[in-house]
N, CA, C and O of each residue as an XYZ file, in Angstrom:
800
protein
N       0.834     -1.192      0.000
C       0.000      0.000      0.000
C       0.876      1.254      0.000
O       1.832      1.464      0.747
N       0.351      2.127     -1.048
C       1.429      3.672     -0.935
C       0.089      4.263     -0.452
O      -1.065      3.942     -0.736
N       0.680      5.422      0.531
C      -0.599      6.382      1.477
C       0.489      7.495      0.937
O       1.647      7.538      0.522
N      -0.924      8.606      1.281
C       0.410     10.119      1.484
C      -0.393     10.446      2.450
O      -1.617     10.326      2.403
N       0.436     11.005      3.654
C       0.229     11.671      4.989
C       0.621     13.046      5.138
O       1.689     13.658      5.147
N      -0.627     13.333      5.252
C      -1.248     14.923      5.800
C      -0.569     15.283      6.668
O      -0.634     14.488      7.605
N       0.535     16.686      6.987
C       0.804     16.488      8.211
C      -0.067     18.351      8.648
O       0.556     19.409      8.566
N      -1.398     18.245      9.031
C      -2.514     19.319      9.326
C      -1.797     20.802      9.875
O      -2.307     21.857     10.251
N      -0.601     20.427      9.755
C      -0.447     22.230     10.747
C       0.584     22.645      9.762
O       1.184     21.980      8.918
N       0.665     24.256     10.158
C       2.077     24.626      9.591
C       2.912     24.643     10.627
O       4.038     24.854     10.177
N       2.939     24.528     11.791
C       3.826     24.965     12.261
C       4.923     24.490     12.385
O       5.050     23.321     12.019
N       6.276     25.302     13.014
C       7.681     24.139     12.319
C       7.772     23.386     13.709
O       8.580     22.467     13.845
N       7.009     23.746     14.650
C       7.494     22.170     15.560
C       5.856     21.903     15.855
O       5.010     22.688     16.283
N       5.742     20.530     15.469
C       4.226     19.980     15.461
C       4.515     18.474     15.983
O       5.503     17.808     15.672
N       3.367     18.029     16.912
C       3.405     16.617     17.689
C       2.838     16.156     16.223
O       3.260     15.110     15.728
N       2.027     16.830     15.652
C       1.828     15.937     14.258
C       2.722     15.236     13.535
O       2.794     14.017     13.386
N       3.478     16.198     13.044
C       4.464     15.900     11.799
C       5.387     14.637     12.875
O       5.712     13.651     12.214
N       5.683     14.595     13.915
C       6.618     13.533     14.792
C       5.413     12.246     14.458
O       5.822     11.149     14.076
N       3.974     12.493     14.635
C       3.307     11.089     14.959
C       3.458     10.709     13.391
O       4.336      9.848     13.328
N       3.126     10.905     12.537
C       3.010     10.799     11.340
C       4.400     10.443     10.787
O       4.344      9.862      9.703
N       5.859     10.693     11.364
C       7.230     10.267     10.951
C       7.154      8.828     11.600
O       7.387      7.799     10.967
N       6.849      8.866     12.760
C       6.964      7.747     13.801
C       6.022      6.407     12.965
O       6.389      5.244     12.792
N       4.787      7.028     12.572
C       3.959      5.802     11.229
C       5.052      5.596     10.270
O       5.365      4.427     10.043
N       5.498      6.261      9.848
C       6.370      5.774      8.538
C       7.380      5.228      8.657
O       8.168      5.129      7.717
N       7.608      4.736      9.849
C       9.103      3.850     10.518
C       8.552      2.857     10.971
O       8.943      1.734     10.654
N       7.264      3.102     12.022
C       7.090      2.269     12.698
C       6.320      0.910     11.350
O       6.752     -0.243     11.326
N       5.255      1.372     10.439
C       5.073      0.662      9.700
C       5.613      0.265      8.176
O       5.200     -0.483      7.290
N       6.516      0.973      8.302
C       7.540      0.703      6.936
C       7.643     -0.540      5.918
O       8.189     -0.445      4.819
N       6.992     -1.839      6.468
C       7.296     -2.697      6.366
C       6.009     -3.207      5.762
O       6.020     -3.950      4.781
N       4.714     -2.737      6.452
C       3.316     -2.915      6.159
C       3.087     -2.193      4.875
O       2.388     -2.699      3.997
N       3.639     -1.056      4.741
C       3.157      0.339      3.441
C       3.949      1.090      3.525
O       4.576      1.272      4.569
N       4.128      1.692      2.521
C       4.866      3.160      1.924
C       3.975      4.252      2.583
O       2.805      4.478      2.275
N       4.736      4.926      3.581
C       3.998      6.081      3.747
C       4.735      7.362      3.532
O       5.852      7.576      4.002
N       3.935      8.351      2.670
C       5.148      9.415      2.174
C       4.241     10.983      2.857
O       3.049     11.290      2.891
N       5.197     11.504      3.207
C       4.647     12.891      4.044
C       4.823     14.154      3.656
O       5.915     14.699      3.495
N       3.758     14.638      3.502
C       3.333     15.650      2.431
C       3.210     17.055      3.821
O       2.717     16.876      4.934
N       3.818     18.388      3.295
C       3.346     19.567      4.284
C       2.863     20.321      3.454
O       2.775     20.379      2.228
N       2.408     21.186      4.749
C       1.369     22.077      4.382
C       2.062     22.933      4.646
O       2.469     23.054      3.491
N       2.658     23.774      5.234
C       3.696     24.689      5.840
C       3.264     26.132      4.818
O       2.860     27.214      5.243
N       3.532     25.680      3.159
C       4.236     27.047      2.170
C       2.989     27.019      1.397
O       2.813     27.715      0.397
N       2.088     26.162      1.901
C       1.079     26.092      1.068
C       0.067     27.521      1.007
O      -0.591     27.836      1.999
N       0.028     28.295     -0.203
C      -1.190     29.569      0.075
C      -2.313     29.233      0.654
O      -2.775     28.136      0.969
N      -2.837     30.693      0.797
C      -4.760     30.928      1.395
C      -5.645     30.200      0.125
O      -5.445     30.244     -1.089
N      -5.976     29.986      0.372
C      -7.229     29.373     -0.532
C      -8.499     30.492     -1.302
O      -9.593     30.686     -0.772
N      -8.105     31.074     -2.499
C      -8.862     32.061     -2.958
C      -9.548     31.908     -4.034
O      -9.230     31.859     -5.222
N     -10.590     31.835     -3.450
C     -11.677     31.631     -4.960
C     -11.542     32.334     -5.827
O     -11.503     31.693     -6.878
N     -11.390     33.918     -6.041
C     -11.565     34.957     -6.929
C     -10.444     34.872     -7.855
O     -10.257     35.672     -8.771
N      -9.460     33.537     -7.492
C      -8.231     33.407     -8.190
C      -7.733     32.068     -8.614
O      -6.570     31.802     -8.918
N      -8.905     31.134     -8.594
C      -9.275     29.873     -9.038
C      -8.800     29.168    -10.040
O      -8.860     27.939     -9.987
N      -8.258     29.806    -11.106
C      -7.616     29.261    -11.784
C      -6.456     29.292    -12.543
O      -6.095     29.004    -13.684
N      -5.875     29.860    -11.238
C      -4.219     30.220    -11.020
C      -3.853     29.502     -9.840
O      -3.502     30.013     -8.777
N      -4.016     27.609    -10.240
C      -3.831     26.709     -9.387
C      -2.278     26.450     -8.912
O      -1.535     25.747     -9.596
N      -1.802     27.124     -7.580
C      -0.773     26.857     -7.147
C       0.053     25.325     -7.286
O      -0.692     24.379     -7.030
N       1.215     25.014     -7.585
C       1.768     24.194     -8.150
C       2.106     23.117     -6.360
O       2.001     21.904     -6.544
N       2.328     23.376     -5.423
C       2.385     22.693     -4.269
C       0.968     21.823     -4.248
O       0.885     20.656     -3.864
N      -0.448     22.877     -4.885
C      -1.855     21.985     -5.019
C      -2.162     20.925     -6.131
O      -3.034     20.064     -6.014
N      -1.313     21.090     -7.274
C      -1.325     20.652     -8.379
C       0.115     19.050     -7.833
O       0.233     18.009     -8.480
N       0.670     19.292     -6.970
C       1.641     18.041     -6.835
C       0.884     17.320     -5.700
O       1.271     16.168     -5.506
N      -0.074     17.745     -4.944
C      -0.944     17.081     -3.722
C      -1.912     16.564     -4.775
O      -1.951     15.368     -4.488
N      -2.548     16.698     -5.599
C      -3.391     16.441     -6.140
C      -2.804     15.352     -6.735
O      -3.291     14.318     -6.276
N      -1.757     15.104     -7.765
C      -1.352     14.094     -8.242
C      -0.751     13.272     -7.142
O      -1.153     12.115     -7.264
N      -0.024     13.397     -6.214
C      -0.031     12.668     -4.911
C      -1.119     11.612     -4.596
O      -1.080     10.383     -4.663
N      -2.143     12.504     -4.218
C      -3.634     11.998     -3.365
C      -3.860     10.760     -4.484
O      -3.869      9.582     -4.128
N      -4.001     11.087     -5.567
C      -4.574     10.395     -6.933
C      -3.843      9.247     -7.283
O      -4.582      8.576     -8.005
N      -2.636      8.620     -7.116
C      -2.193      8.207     -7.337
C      -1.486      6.792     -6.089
O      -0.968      5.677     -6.146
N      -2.036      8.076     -4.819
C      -1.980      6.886     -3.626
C      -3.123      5.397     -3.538
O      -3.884      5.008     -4.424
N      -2.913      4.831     -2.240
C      -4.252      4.018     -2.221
C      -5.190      4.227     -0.860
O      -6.014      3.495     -0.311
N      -4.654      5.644     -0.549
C      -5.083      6.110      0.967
C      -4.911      7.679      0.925
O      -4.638      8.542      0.091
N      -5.157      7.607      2.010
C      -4.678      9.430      2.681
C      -4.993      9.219      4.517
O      -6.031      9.003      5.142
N      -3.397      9.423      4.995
C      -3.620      9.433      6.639
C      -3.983     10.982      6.935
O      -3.284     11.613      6.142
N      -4.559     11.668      7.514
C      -4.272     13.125      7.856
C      -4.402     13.427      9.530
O      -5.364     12.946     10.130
N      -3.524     14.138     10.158
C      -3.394     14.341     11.352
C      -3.009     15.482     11.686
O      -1.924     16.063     11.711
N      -4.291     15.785     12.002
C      -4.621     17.422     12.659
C      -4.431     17.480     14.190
O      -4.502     16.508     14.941
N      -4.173     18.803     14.558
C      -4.082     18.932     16.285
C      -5.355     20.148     16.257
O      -5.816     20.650     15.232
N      -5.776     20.461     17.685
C      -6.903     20.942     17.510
C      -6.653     22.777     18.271
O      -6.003     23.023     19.286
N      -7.190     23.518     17.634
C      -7.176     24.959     17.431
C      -8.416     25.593     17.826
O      -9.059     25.932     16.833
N      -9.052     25.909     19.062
C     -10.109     26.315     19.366
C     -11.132     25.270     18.711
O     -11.558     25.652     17.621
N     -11.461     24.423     19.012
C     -11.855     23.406     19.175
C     -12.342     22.873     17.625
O     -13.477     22.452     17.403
N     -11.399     22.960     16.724
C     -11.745     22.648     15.673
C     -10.240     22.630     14.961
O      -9.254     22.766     15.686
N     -10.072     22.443     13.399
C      -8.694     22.143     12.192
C      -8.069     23.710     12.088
O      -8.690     24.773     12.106
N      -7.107     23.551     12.013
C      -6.136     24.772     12.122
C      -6.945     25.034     10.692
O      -7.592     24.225     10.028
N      -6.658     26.592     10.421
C      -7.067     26.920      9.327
C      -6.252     26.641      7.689
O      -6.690     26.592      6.540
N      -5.049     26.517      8.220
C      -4.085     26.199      7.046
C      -4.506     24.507      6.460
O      -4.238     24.179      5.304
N      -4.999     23.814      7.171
C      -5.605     22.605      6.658
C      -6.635     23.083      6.019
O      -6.496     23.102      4.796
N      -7.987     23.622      6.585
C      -8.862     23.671      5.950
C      -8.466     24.107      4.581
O      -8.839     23.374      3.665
N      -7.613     25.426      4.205
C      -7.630     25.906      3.042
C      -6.791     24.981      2.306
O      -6.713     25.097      1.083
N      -6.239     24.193      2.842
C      -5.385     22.951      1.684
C      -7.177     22.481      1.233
O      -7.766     22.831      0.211
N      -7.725     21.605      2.365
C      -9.163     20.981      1.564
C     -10.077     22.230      0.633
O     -10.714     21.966     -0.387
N      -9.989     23.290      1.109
C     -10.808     24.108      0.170
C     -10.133     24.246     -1.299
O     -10.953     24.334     -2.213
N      -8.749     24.277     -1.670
C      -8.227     23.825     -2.364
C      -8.330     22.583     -3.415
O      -8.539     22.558     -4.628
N      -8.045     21.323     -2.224
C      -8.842     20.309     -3.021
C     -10.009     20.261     -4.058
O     -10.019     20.067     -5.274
N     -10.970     20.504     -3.156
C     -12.142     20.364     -3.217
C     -12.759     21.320     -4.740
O     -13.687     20.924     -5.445
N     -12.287     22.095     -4.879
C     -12.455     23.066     -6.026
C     -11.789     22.960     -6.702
O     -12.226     23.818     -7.471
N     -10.557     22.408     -7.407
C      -9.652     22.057     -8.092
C      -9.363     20.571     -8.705
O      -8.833     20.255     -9.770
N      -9.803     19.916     -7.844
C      -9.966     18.370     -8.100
C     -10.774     17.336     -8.025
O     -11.944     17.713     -8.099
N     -10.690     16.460     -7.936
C     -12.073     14.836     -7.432
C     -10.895     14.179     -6.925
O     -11.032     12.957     -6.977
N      -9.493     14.647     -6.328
C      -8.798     13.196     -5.959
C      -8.973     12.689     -4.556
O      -8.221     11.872     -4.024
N     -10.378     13.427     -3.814
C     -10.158     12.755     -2.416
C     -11.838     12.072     -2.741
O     -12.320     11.230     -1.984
N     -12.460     12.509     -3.769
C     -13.434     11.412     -3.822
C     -13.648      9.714     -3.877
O     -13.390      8.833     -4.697
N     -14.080      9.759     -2.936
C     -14.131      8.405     -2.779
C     -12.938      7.165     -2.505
O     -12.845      5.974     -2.804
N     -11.684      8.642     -1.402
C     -10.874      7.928     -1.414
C     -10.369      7.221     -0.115
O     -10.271      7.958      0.866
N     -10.097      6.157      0.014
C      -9.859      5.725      1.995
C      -9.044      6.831      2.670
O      -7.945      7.297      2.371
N     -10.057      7.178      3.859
C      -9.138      8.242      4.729
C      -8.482      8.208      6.143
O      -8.849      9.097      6.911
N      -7.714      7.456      6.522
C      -7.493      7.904      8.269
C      -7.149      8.903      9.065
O      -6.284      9.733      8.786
N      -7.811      8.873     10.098
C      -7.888     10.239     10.463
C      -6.934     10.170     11.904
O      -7.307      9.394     12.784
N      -5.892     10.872     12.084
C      -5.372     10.709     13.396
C      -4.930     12.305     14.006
O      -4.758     13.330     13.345
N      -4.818     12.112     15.469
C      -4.927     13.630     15.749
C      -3.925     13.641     17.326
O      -3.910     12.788     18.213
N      -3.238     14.801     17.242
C      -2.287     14.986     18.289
C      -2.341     16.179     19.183
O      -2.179     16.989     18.269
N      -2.448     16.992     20.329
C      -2.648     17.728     21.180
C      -2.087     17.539     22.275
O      -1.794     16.491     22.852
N      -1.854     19.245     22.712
C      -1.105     19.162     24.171
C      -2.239     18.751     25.195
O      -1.825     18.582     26.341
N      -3.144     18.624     25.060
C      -3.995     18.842     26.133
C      -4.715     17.531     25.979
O      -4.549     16.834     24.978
N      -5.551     17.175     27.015
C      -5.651     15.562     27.560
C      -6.417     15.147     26.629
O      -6.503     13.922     26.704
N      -7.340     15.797     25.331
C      -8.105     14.943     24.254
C      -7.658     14.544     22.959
O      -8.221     13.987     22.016
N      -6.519     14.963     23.149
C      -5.903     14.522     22.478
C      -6.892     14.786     20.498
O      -7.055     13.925     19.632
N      -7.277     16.144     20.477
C      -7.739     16.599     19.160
C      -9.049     15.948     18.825
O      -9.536     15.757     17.710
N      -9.544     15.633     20.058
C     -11.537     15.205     19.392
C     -11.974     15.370     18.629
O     -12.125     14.745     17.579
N     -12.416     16.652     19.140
C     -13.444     17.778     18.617
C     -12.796     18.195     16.953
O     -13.399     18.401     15.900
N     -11.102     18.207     17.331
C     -10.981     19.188     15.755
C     -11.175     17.403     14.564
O     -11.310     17.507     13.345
N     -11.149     16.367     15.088
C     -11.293     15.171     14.672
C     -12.308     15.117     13.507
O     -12.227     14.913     12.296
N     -13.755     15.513     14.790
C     -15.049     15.334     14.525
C     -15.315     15.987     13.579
O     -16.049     15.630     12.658
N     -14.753     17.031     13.682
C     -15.032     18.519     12.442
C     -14.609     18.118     10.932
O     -15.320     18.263      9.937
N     -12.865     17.406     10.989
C     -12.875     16.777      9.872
C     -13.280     15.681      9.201
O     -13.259     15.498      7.983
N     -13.608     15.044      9.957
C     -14.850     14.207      9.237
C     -16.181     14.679      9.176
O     -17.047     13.806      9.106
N     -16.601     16.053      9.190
C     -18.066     16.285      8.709
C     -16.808     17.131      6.973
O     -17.146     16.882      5.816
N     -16.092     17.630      7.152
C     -15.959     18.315      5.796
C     -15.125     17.294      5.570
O     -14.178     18.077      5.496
N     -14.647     16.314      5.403
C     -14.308     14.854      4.266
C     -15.352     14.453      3.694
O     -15.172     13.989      2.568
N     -16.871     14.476      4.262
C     -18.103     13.758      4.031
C     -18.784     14.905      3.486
O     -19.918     14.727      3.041
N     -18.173     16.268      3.445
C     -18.783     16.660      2.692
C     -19.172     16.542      1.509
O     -18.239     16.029      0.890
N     -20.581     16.847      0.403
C     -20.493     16.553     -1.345
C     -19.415     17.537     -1.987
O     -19.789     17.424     -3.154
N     -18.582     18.224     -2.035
C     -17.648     18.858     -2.627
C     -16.440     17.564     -2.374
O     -15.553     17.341     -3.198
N     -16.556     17.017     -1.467
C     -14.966     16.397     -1.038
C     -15.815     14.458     -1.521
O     -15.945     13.834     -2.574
N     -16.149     14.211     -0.179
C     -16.549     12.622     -0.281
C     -15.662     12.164     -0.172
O     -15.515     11.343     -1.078
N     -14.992     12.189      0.373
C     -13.648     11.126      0.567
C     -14.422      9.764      1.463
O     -15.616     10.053      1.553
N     -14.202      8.681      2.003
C     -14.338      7.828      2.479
C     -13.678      7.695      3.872
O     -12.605      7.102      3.763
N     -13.852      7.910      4.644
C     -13.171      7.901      6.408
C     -13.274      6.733      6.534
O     -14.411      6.320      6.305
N     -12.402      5.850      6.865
C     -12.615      5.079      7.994
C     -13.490      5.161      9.148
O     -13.352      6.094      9.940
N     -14.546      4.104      9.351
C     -15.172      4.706     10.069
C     -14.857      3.776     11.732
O     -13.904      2.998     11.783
N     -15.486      3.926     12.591
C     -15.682      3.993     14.466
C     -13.699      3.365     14.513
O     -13.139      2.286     14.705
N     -13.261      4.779     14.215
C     -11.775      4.705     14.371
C     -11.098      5.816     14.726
O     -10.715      6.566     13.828
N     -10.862      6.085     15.904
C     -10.216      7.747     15.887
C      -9.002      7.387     17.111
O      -9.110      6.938     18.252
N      -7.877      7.791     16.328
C      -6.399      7.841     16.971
C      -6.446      9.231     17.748
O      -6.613     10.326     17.211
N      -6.287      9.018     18.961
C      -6.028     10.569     19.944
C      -5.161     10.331     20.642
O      -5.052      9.398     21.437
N      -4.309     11.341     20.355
C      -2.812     11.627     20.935
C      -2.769     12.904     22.082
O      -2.359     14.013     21.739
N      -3.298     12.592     23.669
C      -2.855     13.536     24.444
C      -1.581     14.282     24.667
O      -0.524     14.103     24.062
N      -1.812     15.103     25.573
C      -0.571     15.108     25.675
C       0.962     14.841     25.336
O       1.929     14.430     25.978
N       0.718     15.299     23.927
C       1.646     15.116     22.864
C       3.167     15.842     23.068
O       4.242     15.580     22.527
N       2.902     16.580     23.797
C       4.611     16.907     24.054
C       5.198     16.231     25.408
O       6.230     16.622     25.954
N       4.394     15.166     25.868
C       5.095     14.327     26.686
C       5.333     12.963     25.578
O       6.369     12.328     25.770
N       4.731     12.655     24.827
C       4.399     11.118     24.339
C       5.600     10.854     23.282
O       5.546      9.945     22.454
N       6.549     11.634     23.389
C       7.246     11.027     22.160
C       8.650     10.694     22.992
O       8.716     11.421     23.983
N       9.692      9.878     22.877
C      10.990      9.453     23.598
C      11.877     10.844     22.823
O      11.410     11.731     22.108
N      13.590     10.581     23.372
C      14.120     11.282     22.466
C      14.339     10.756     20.941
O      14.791     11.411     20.001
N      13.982      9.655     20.941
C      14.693      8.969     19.287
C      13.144      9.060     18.613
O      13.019      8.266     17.680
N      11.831      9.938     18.924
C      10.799     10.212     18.177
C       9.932      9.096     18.006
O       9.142      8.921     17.078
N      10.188      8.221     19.162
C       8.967      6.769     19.194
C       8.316      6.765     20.580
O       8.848      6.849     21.687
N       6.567      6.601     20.112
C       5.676      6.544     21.198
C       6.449      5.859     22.161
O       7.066      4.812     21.965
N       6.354      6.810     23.712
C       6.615      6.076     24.562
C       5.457      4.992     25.840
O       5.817      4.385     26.848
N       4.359      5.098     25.364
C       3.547      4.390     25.883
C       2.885      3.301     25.011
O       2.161      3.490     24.034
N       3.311      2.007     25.606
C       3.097      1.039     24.651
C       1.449      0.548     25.040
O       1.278     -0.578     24.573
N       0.786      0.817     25.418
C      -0.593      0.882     25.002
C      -1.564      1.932     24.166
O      -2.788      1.929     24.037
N      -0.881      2.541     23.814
C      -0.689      4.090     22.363
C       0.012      3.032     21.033
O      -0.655      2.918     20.005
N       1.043      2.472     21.120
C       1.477      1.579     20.383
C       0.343      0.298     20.024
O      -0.013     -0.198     18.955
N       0.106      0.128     20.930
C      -0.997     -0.800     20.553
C      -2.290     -0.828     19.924
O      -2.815     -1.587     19.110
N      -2.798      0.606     20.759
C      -3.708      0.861     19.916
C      -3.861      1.982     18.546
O      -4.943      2.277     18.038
N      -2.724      2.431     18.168
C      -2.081      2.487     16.669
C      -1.997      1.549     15.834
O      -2.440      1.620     14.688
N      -1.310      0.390     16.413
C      -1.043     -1.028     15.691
C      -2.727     -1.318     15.363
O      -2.775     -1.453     14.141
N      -3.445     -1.396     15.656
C      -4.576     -1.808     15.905
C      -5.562     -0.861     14.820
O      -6.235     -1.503     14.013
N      -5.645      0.535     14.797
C      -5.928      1.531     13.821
C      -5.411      1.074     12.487
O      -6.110      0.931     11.483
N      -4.291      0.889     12.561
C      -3.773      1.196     11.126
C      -3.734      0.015     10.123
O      -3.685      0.042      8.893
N      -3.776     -1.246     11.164
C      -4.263     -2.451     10.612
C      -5.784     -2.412      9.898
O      -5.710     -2.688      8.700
N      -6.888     -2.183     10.280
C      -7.952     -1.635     10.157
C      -8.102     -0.623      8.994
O      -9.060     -0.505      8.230
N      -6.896      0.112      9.028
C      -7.387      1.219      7.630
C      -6.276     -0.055      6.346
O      -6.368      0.174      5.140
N      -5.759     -0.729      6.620
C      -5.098     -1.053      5.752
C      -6.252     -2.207      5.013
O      -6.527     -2.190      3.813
N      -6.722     -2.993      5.825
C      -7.677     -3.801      5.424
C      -9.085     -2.889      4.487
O      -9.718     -3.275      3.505
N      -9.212     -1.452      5.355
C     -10.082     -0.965      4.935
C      -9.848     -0.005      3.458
O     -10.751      0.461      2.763
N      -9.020      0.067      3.331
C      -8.632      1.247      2.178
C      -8.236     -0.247      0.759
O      -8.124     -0.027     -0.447
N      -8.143     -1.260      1.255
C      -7.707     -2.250      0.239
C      -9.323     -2.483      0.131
O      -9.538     -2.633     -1.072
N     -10.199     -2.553      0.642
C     -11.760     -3.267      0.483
C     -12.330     -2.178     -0.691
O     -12.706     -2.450     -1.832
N     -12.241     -0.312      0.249
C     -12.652      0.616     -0.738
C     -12.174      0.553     -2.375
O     -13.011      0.630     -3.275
N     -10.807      0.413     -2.620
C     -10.374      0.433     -3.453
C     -10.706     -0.906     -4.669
O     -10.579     -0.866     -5.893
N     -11.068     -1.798     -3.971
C     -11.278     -3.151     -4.683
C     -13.044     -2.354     -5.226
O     -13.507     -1.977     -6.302
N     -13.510     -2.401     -3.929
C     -14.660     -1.764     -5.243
C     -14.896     -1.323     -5.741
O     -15.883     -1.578     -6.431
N     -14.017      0.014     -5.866
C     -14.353      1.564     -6.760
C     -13.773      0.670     -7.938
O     -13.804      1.269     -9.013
N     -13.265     -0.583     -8.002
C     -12.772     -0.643     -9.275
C     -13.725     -2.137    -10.152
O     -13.740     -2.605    -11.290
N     -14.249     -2.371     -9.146
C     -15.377     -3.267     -9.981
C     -16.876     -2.751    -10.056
O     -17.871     -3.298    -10.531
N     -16.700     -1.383     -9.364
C     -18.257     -0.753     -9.312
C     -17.620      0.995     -9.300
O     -17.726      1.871     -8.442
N     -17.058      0.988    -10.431
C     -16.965      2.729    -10.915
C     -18.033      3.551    -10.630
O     -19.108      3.449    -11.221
N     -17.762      4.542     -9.570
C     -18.844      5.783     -9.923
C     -18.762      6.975    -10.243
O     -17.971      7.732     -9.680
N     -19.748      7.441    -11.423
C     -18.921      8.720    -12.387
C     -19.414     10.012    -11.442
O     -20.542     10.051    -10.950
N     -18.385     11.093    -11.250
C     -19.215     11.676    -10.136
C     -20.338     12.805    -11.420
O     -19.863     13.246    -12.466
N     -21.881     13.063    -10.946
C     -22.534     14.104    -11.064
C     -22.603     15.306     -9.943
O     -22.373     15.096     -8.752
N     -22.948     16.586    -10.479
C     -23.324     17.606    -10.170
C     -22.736     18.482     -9.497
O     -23.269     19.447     -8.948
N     -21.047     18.056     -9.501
C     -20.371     18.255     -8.881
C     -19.322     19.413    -10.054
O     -18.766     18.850    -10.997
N     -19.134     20.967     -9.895
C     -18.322     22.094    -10.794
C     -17.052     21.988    -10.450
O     -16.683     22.321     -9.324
N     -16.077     21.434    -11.524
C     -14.694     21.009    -11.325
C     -13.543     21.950    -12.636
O     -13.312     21.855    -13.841
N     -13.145     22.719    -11.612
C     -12.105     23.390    -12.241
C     -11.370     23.080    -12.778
O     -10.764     22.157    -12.233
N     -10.747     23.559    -14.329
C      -9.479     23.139    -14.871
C      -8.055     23.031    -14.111
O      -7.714     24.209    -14.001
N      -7.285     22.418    -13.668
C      -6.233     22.604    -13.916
C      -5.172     23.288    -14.768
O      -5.262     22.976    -15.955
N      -4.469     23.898    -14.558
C      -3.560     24.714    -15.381
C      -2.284     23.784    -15.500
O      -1.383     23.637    -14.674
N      -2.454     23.144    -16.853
C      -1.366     22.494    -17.133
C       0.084     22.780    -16.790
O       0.970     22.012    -17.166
């Protein structure tokens, strides 16, 4: 399995971007996981729609070409930092590559919920009709207290966090191989949905 992993924040030190390195070591062996930032990525401007930034135009062929998408947001007044959202508003107006595509959703925070709430939020706009991506569903990775949870060599130090990671990601792997088996014996063409050119 090749995934590309979301890493939801810009900021340059994020418990994200560590949980999301720590997947790509820890399961190296299970799947290719390749990690995509958001950091340099622009605002998301409609009035300028089709002067598709080239960082959106390489996520797009990314997303499209994976057999997944992990994304792991930390939570910002109780919801997705805004620099994520405008990557999906991006998406969403520029492309179809998160339609209908397997999604896991994992989330990291200093504080004891470890990103619920901003969780919950992204799975109502994945499920949105502009996006439709496919979530994994009764599966949510929460990472408390994220600036205690990592060792110095950048691996969970609580092995019942390990476990129940191991346990998640097994689950999206089974699950993103099931989605994918059917989108390809039961194609669906999307309707009603206004999809911008790309700028070659």
């Amino acid at each position: 399995m090749n995934y590309l992993a979301i890493v939801g924040s810009n900021a340059d030190k994020s418990t994200n971007r560590m949980l999301l390195k720590y997947m790509q070591k820890h399961f190296e062996k299970q799947a290719n996981i390749e990690i995509c930032e958001i950091k340099n990525f622009p605002v998301f401007d409609e009035s300028d729609i089709t002067n598709v930034p080239e960082p959106i135009k390489k996520m797009v062929e990314s997303i499209s070409s994976s057999d997944g998408v992990i994304i792991s947001t930390p939570e910002y007044d109780h919801s997705i930092p805004a620099a994520l959202k405008s990557v999906l508003e991006w998406l969403s107006y520029v492309s179809e590559s998160l339609y209908k595509k397997p999604v896991m959703i994992t989330g990291a925070s200093h504080g004891s919920l470890g990103s619920s709430r901003a969780q919950n939020h992204l799975r109502q706009i994945l499920d949105s009709p502009e996006i439709s991506a496919r979530v994994m569903p009764s599966s949510e990775f929460l990472l408390g207290h994220s600036l205690l949870a990592f060792d110095d060599n950048g691996y969970l130090s609580d092995a019942n966090k390990v476990k129940e990671l191991e346990n998640d990601f097994s689950q999206f792997l089974q699950f993103s191989d099931e989605v994918n088996q059917l989108m390809k014996k039961h194609p669906v063409k999307r309707t009603g949905h206004q999809l911008w050119e790309l700028n070659k």
